[in-house]
Coordinates of C-alpha atoms and ligand atoms in Angstrom, one line a residue:
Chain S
X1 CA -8.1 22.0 -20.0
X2 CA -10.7 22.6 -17.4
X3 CA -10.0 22.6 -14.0
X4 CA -11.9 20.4 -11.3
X5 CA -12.8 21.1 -8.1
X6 CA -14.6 18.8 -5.2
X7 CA -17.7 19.8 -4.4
X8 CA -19.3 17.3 -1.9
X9 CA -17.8 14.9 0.2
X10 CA -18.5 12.3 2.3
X11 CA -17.1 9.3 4.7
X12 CA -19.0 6.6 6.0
X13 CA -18.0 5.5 9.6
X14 CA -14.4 3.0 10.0
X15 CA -14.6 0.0 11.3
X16 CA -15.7 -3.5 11.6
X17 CA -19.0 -2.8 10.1
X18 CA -20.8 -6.0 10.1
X19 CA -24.6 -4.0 10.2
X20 CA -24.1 -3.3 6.8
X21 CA -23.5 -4.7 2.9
X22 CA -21.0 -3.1 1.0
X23 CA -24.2 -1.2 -1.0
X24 CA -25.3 0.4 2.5
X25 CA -21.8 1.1 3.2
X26 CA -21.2 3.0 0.2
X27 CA -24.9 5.1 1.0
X28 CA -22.7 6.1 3.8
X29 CA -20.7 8.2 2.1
X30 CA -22.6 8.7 -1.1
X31 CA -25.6 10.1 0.4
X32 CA -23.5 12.9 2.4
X33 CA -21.8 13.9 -0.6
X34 CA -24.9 14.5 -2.6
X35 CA -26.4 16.5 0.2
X36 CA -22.7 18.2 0.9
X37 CA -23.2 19.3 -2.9
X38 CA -27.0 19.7 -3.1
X39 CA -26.6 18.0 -6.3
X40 CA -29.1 14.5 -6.7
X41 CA -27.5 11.4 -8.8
X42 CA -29.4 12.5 -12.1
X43 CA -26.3 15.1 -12.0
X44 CA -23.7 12.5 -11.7
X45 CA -22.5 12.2 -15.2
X46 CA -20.1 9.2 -14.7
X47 CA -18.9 7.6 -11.2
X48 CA -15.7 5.3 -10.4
X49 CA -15.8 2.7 -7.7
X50 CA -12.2 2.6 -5.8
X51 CA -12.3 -1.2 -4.3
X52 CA -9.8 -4.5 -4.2
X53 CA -12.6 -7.1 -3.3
X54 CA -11.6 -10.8 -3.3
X55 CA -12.6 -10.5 0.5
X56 CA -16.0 -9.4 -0.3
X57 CA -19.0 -11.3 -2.2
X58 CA -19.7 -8.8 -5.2
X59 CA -17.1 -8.8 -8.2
X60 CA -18.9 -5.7 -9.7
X61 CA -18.7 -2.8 -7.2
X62 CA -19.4 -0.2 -9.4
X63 CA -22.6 -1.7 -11.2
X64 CA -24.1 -2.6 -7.6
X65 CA -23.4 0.3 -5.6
X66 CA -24.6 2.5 -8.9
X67 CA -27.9 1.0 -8.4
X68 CA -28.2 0.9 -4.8
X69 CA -27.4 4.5 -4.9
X70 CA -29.9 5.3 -7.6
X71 CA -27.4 6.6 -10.7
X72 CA -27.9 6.6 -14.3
X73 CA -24.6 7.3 -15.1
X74 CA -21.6 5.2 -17.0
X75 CA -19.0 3.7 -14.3
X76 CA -16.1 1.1 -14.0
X77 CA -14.0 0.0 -10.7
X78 CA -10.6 0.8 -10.4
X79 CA -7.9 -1.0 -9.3
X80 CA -4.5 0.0 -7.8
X81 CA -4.2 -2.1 -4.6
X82 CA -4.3 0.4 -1.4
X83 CA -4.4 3.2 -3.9
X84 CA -7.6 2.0 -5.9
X85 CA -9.5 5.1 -4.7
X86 CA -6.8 7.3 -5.5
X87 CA -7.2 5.9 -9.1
X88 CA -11.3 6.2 -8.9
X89 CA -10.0 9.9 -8.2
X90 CA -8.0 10.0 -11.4
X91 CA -10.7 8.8 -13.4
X92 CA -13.4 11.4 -12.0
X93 CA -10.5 14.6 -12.4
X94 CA -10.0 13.2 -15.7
X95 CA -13.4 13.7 -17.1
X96 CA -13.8 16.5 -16.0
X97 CA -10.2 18.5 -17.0
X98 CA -10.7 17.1 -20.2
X99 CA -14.2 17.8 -20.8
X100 CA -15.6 14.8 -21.0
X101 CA -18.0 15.3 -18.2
X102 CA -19.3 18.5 -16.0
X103 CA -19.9 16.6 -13.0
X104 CA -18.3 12.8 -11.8
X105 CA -18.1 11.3 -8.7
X106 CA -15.3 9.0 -7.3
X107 CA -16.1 6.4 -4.4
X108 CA -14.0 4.3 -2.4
X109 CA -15.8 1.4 -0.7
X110 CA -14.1 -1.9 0.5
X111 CA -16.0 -4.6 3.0
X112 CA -13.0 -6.8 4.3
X113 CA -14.4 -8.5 7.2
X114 CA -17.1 -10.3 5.2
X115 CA -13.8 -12.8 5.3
X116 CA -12.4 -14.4 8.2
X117 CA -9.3 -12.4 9.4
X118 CA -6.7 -15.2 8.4
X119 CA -8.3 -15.5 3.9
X120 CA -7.8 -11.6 4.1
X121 CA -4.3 -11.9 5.1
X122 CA -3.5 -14.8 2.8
X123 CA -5.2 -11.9 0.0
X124 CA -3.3 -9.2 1.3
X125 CA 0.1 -10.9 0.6
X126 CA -0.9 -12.3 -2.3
X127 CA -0.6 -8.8 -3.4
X128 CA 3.1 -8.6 -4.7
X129 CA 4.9 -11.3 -7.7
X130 CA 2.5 -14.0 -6.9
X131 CA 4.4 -17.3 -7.7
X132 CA 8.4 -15.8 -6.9
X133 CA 7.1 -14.4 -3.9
X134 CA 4.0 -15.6 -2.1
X135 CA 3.5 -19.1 -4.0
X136 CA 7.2 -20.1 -2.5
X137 CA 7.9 -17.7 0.3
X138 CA 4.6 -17.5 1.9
X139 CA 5.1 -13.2 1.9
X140 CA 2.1 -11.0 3.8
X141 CA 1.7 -7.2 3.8
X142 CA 3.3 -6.6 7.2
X143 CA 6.7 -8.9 5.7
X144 CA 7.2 -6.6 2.8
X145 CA 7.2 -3.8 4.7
X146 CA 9.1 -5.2 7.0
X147 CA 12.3 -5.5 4.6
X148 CA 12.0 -1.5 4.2
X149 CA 12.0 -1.2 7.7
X150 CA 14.6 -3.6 8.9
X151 CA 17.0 -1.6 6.4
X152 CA 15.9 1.9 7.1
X153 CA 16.0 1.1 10.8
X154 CA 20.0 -0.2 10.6
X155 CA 21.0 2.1 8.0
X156 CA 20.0 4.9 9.3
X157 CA 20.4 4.0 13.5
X158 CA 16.3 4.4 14.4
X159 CA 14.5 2.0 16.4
X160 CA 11.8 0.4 16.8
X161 CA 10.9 3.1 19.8
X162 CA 11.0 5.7 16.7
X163 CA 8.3 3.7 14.8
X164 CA 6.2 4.2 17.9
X165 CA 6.1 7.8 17.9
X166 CA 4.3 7.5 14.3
X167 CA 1.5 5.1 16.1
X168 CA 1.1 7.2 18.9
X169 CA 0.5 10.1 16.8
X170 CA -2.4 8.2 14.6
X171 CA -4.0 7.1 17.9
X172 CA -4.5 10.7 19.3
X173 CA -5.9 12.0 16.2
X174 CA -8.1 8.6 15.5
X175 CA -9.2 9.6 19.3
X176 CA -9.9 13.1 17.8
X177 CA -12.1 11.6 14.5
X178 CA -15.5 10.0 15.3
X179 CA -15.0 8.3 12.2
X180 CA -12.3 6.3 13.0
X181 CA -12.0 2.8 13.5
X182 CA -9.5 3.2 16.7
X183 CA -10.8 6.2 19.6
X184 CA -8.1 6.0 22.0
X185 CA -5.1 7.1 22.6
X186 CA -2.0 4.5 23.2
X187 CA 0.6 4.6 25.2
X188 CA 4.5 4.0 24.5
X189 CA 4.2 0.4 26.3
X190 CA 1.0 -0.6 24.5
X191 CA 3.3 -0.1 20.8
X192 CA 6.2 -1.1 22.1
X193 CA 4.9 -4.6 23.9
X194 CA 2.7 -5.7 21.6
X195 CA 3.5 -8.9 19.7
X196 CA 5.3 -8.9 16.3
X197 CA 3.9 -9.5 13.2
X198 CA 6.4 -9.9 11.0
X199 CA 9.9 -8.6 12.6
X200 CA 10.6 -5.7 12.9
X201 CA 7.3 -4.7 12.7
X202 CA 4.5 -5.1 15.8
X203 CA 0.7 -5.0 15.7
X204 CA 0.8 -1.2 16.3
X205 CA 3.4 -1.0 13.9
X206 CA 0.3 -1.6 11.3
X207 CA -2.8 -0.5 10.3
X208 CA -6.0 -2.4 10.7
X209 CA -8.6 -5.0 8.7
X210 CA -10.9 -2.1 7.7
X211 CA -14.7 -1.7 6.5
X212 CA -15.3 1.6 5.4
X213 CA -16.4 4.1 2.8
X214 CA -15.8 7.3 1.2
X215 CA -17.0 9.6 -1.8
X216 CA -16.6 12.8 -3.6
X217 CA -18.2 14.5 -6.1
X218 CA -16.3 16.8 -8.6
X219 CA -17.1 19.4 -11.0
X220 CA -15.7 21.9 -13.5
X221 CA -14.4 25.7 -12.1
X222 CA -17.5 26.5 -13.7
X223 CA -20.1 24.6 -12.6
X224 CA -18.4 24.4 -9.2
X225 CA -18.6 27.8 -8.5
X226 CA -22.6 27.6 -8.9
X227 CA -22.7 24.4 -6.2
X228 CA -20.5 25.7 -3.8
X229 CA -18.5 28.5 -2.1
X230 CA -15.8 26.7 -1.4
X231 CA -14.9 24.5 -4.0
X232 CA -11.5 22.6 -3.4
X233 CA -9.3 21.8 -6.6
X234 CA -7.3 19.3 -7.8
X235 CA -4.4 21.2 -9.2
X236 CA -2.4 18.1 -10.1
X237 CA -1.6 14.2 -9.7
X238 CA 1.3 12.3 -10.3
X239 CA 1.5 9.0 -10.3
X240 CA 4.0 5.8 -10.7
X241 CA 4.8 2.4 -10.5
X242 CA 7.1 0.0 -9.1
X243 CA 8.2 -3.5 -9.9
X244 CA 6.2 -5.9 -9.1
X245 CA 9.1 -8.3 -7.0
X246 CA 10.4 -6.3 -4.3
X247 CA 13.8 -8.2 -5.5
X248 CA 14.0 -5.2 -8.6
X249 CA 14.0 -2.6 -6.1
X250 CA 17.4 -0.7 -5.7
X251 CA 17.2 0.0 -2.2
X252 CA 15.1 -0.5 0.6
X253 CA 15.1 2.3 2.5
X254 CA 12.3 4.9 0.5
X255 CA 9.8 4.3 -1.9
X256 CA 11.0 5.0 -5.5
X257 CA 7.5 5.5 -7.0
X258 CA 6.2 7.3 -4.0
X259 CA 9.5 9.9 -5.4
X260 CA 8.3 10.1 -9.0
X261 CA 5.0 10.2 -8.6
X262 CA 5.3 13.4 -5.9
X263 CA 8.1 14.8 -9.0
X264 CA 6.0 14.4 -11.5
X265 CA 3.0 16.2 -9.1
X266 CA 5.0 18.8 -8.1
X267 CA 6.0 19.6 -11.4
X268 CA 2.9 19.8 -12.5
X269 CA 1.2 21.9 -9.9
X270 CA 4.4 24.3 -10.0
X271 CA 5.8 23.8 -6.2
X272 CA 9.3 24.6 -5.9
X273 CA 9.6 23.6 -2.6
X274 CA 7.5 21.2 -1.1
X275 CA 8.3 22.3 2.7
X276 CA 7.1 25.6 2.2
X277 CA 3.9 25.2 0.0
X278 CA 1.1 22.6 2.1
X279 CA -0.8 23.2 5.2
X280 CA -1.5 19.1 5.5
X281 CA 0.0 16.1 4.1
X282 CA -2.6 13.0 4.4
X283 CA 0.3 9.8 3.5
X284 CA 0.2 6.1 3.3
X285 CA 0.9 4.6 6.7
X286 CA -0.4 1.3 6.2
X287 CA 2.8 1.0 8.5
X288 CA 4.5 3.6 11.1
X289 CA 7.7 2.9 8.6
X290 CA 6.0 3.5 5.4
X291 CA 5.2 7.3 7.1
X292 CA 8.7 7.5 8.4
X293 CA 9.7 6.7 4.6
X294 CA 7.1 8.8 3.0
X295 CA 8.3 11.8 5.0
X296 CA 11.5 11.9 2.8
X297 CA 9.8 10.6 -0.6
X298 CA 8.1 13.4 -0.3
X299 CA 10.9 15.6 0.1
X300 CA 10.1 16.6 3.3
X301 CA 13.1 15.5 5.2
X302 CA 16.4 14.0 3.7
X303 CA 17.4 11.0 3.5
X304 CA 17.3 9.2 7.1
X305 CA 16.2 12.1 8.8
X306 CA 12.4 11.6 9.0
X307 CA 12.7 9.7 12.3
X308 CA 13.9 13.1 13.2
X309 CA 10.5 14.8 12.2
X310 CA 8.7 12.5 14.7
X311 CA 11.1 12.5 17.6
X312 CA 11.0 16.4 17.4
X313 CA 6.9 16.5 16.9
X314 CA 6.8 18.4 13.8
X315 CA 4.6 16.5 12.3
X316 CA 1.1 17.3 14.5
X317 CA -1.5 19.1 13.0
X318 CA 0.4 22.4 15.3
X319 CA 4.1 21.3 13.8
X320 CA 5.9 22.6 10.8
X321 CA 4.7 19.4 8.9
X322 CA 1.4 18.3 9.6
X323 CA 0.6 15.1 8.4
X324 CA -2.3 12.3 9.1
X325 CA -5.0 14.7 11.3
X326 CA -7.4 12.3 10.8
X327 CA -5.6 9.4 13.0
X328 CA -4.0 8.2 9.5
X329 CA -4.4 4.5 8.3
X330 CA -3.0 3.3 10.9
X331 CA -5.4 4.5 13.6
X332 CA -8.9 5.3 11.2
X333 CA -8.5 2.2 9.3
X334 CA -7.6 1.6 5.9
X335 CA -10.2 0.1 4.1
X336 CA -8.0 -0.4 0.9
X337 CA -10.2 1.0 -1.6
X338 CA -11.5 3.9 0.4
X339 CA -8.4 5.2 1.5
X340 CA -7.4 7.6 -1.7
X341 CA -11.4 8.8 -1.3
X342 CA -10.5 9.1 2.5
X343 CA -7.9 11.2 2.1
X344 CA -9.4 13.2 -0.2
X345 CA -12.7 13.9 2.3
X346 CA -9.9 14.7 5.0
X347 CA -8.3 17.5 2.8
X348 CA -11.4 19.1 1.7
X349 CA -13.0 19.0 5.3
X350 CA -9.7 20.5 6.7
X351 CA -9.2 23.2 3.9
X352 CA -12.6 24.4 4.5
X353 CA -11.9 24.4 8.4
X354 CA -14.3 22.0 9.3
X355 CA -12.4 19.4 11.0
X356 CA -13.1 18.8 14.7
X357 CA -11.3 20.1 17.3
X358 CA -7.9 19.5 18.6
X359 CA -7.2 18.5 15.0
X360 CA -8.2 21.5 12.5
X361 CA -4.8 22.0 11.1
X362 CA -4.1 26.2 10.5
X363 CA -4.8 26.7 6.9
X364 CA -2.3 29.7 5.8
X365 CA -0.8 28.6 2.3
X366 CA -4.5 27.0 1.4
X367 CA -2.8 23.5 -0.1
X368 CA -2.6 20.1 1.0
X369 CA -1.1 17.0 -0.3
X370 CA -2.4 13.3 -0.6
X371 CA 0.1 10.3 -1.0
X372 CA -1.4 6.5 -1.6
X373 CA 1.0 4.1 -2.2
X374 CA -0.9 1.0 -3.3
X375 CA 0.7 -2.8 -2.0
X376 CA 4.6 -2.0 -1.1
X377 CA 5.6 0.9 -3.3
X378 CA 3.4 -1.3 -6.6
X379 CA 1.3 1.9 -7.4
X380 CA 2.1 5.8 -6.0
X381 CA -0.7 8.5 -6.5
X382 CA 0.4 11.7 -5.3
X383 CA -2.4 14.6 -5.5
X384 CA -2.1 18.3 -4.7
X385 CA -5.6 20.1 -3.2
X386 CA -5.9 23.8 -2.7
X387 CA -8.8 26.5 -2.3
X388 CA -7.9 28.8 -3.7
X389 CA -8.9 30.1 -7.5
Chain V
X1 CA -27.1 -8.6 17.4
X2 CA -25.7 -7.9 13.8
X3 CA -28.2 -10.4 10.9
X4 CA -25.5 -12.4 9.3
X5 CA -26.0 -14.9 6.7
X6 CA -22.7 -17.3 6.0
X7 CA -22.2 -18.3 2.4
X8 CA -23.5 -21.9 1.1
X9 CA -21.3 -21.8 -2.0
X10 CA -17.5 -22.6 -0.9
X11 CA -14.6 -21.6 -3.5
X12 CA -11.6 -23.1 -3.6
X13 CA -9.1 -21.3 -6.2
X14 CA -6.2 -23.7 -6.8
X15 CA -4.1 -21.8 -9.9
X16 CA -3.0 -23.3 -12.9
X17 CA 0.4 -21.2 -14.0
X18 CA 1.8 -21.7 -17.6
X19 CA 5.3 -21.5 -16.6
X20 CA 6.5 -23.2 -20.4
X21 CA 8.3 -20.5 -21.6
X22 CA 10.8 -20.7 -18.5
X23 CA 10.6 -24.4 -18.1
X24 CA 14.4 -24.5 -18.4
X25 CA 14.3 -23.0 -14.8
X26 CA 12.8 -25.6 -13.7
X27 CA 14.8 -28.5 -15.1
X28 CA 18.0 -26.7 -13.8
X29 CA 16.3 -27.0 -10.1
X30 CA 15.8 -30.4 -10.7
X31 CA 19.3 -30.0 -11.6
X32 CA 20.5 -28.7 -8.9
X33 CA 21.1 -25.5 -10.5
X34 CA 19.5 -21.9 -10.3
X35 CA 19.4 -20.2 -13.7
X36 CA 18.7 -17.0 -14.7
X37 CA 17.5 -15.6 -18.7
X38 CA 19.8 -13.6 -20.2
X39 CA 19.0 -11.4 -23.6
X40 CA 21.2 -12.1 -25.8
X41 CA 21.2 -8.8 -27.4
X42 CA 21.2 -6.5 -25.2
X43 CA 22.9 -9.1 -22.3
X44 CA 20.5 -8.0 -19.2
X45 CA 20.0 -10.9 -17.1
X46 CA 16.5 -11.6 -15.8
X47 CA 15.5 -12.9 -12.0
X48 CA 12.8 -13.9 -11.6
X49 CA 13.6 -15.1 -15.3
X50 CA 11.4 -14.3 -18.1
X51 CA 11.4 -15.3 -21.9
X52 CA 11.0 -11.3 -23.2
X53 CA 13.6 -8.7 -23.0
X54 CA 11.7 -5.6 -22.7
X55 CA 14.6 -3.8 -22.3
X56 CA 15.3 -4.2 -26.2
X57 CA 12.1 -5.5 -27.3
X58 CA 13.4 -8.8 -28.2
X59 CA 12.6 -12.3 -27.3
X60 CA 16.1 -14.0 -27.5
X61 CA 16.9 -15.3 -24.3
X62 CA 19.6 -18.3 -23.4
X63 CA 20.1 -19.5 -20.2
X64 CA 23.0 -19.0 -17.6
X65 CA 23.2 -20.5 -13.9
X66 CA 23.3 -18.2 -11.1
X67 CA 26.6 -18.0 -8.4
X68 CA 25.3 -18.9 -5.1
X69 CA 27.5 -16.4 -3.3
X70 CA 25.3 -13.7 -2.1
X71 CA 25.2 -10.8 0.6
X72 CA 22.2 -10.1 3.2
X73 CA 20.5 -6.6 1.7
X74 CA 17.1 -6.9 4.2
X75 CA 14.8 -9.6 6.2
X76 CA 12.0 -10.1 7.8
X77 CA 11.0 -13.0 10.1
X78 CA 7.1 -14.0 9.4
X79 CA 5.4 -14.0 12.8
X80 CA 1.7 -14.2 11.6
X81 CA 1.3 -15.9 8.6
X82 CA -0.8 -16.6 6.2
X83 CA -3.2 -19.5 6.2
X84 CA -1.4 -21.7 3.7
X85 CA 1.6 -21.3 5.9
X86 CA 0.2 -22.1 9.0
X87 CA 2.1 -25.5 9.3
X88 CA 5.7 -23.9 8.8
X89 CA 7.2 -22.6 12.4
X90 CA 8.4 -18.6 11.5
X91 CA 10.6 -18.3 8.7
X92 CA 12.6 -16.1 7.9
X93 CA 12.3 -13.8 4.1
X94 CA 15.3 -12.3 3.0
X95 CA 16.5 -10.4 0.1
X96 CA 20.4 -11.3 -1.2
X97 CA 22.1 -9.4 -4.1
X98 CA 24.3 -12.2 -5.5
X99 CA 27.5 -11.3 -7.5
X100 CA 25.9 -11.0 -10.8
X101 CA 24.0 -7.8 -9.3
X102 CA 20.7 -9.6 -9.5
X103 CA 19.3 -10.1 -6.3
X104 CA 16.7 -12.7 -5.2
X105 CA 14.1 -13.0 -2.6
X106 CA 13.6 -16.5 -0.7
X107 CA 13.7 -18.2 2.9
X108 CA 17.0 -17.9 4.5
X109 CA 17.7 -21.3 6.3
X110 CA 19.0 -20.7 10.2
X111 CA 18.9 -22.0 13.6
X112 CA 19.4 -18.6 15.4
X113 CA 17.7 -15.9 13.9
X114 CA 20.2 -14.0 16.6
X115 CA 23.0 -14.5 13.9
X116 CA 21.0 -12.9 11.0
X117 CA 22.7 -9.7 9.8
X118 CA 22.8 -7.0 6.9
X119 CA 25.7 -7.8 4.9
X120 CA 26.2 -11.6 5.9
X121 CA 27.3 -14.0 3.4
X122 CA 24.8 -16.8 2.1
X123 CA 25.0 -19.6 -0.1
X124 CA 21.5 -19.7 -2.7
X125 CA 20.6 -23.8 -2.7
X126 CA 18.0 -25.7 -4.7
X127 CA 16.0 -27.3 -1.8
X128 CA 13.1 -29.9 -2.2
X129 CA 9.9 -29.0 -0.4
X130 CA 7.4 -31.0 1.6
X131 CA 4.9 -30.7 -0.8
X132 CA 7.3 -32.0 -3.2
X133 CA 8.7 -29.2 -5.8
X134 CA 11.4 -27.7 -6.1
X135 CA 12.5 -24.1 -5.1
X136 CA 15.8 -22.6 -3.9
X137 CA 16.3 -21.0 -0.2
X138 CA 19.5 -19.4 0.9
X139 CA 21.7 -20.5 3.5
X140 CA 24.3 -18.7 6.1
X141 CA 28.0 -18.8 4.6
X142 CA 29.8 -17.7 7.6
Ligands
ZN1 ZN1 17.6 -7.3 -24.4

């Protein structure tokens, strides 16, 4: 097996991004990866398009941004709700650990305000057991979540002052990231008084409507080492499913395939003990609960404890844990099919020290973690980064 | 001033769902009755119901009605919602696990949302819709 390493990466600005189609929004981030790499697209031997669509007028991502981005190369779209560009990501490390290609490149790109804000959150909900849940119960995003967190929160005695802490955090590093959709900082009041969305949960309980892009281009040890001089692997993923009605779930208080998929990743990449072994942990907090929840799937706190982790601080970039440097979901925007690719950026940029100040996290064991959950606990890609050989 | 150019070409996706291999559901809701498959192999009952067993690859299923004694496991109360929805005040989704272990997702029918509670008792109803179907909502039992 071959091992794969990112080479070039690059991220597009988050936002409502209304200047642009989703071709020129993809250039965004495709063009600063090639240059990032110094490869050109004749290179690219296959490319994956992360992206959910519905929202947005072109069904074939992959095909159109391909073109518009001048490749030659074989392609498909991927598909895992939130954690679609995770799975572009799968597809690129694939090709390349098995041998299959030398050189692939995985973009996220999703363009959700091309739809008026109320169609995307009819889409958004849709996202689950269509008739048993959405067709009868009229379900959104923010509602599914919101059964985790109204039995987390009384199970395990947090409140709703707890889920703040996770939003304030995103906000300072969003303010930190001139990428981000969100540049300010927030206040306890502004989480804590604004309106609810679907109880417990408030609008800074939740991540934005995002437009945004991302990309990375990967290559084999070998051919990495030529491009760059600091290559970042992929030592591992792990991934999982969950049912598709939130009624088959045993509990409601973690993720159950955010917990196999990190197993099955940390079995693969060797790590014994997840608190000792990652300088940065980029999660899914699509909502401040689903970081709160992610924490302990992740085996970072026990069970009911990761409240604790954010009333104590620990997880800031200067903490013991730190998680989301980049302002997170919740504060850069989560452009569902760029966020795996996101994440990925954010790890590479961070592991080579180039994040921006106030949020360059110390790198001392040289790993970091990604976790993309895709709808509520549907699809969980856990992947493992480090720089070293 | 960002060029914008709004779409001629409306769609409207109305979805037709083959729902004939659980049809029997649907006559017990007309009924009055909530009924869940059960394999008749391996005996794992099935909610939302299905006509496969993937549990022991087999495709015998017969049919048995559900209790409607249940207990509270999580809610939500669905402030913003979704466009199809608009015309319903905020209701409230909650997830009860009735006494045959399976658990169900659906409305839970209440005047105070104050009352609502982990653990409370509910009753799982057929109820008859505005837009004239059938479906089943649960109801407080204390
Ligand atoms: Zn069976």
């Amino acid at each position: 097996m071959n091992r794969a390493a990112i080479v070039g990466i690059g991220h597009s600005k988050f936002g409502k991004r209304m200047d642009v189609s989703i071709n020129e929004l993809a250039w965004e981030a495709v063009k600063p990866a090639l240059d990032d790499s110094g490869l050109s697209q004749n290179d690219i031997e296959f490319h994956a398009v992360g992206n959910l669509g519905f929202w947005s007028e072109e069904l074939l991502p992959a095909v159109t941004v391909g073109e518009y981005c001048g490749f030659n190369s074989g392609s498909m779209k991927t598909e895992a709700a939130c954690a679609s560009g995770s799975a572009a990501l799968k597809v690129a490390y694939d090709s390349i650990i098995s041998g299959n290609t030398k050189i692939a490149m995985a973009i996220g790109v999703e363009k959700m305000y091309n739809s008026p804000n109320p169609t995307v959150i009819e889409l958004i909900g849709r996202a689950g057991n269509y008739f048993w849940e959405f067709e009868n119960f009229g379900l959104t995003f923010p509602g599914y979540y919101a059964l985790y967190a109204t039995r987390y929160l009384n199970e395990y005695n947090a409140s709703e002052y707890d889920l703040c802490l996770a939003s304030i955090k995103a906000h300072h590093y969003g303010s930190l990231n001139p990428n981000a959709q969100f540049q300010k900082e927030i206040s306890y009041e502004d989480c804590i008084n604004s309106k609810y969305i679907a109880w417990p949960l408030k609008l800074y309980d939740s991540s934005p409507i995002t437009d945004g892009a991302a990309a990375v281009i990967l290559a084999s040890d070998k051919v990495a080492k030529k491009i760059t001089d600091t290559p970042i692997y992929i030592d591992a993923q792990g991934y999982a499913t969950g049912s598709a009605n939130l009624s088959r779930r045993e509990d409601f208080t973690g993720l159950n395939a955010s917990k196999r998929a990190a197993e099955m990743a940390y079995k693969r990449a060797g790590i014994d003990d997840p608190k000792k072994s990652f300088d940065l942990f980029e999660v899914h907090d699509c909502f401040t609960i689903a970081e709160v929840m992610a924490y302990e799937d992740l085996g970072l706190a026990k069970k009911g404890k990761g409240v604790q982790l954010l009333r104590e601080g620990q997880t800031y970039h200067d903490g013991k844990f730190p998680t989301n440097s980049d302002g997170g979901l919740k504060a850069k925007g989560h452009p569902i099919g760029a966020t795996g690719i996101s994440m990925a950026v954010e790890i590479a940029k961070q592991l080579r020290n180039e994040a921006e100040k106030g949020r360059q996290v110390k790198v001392s064991k040289g790993r970091a973690l990604s976790h993309n959950v895709g709808g509520t606990g549907h699809y969980a890609y856990v992947t493992i980064f480090s720089r070293s050989d | 001033m960002d060029e914008i150019f709004f779409d001629k070409r409306a769609l409207e996706l109305k979805y037709q769902m083959p729902l004939g291999k659980i049809s029997e559901f649907f006559k017990g809701l007309e009924n009055g009755k909530i009924m869940a498959s059960k394999c008749v192999d391996c005996n794992e009952i099935y909610f939302p119901p299905q006509a496969n067993c993937p549990n022991c690859i087999k495709s015998k299923i017969e049919w048995v009605e559900l209790s409607s004694d249940a207990i509270l496991e999580t809610y939500t109360i669905i402030n913003v919602k979704p466009t199809s929805f608009l015309k319903y005040p905020d209701y409230v989704v909650v997830i009860g696990k009735l006494k045959e272990g399976v658990k169900v997702l659906s409305w839970l029918e209440i005047d105070d949302f104050k009352k609502i509670r982990i653990g409370m008792k509910m009753k799982l109803k057929v109820v008859k819709r505005e837009e004239n179907y059938y479906t089943y909502e649960f109801y407080p039992a204390e």
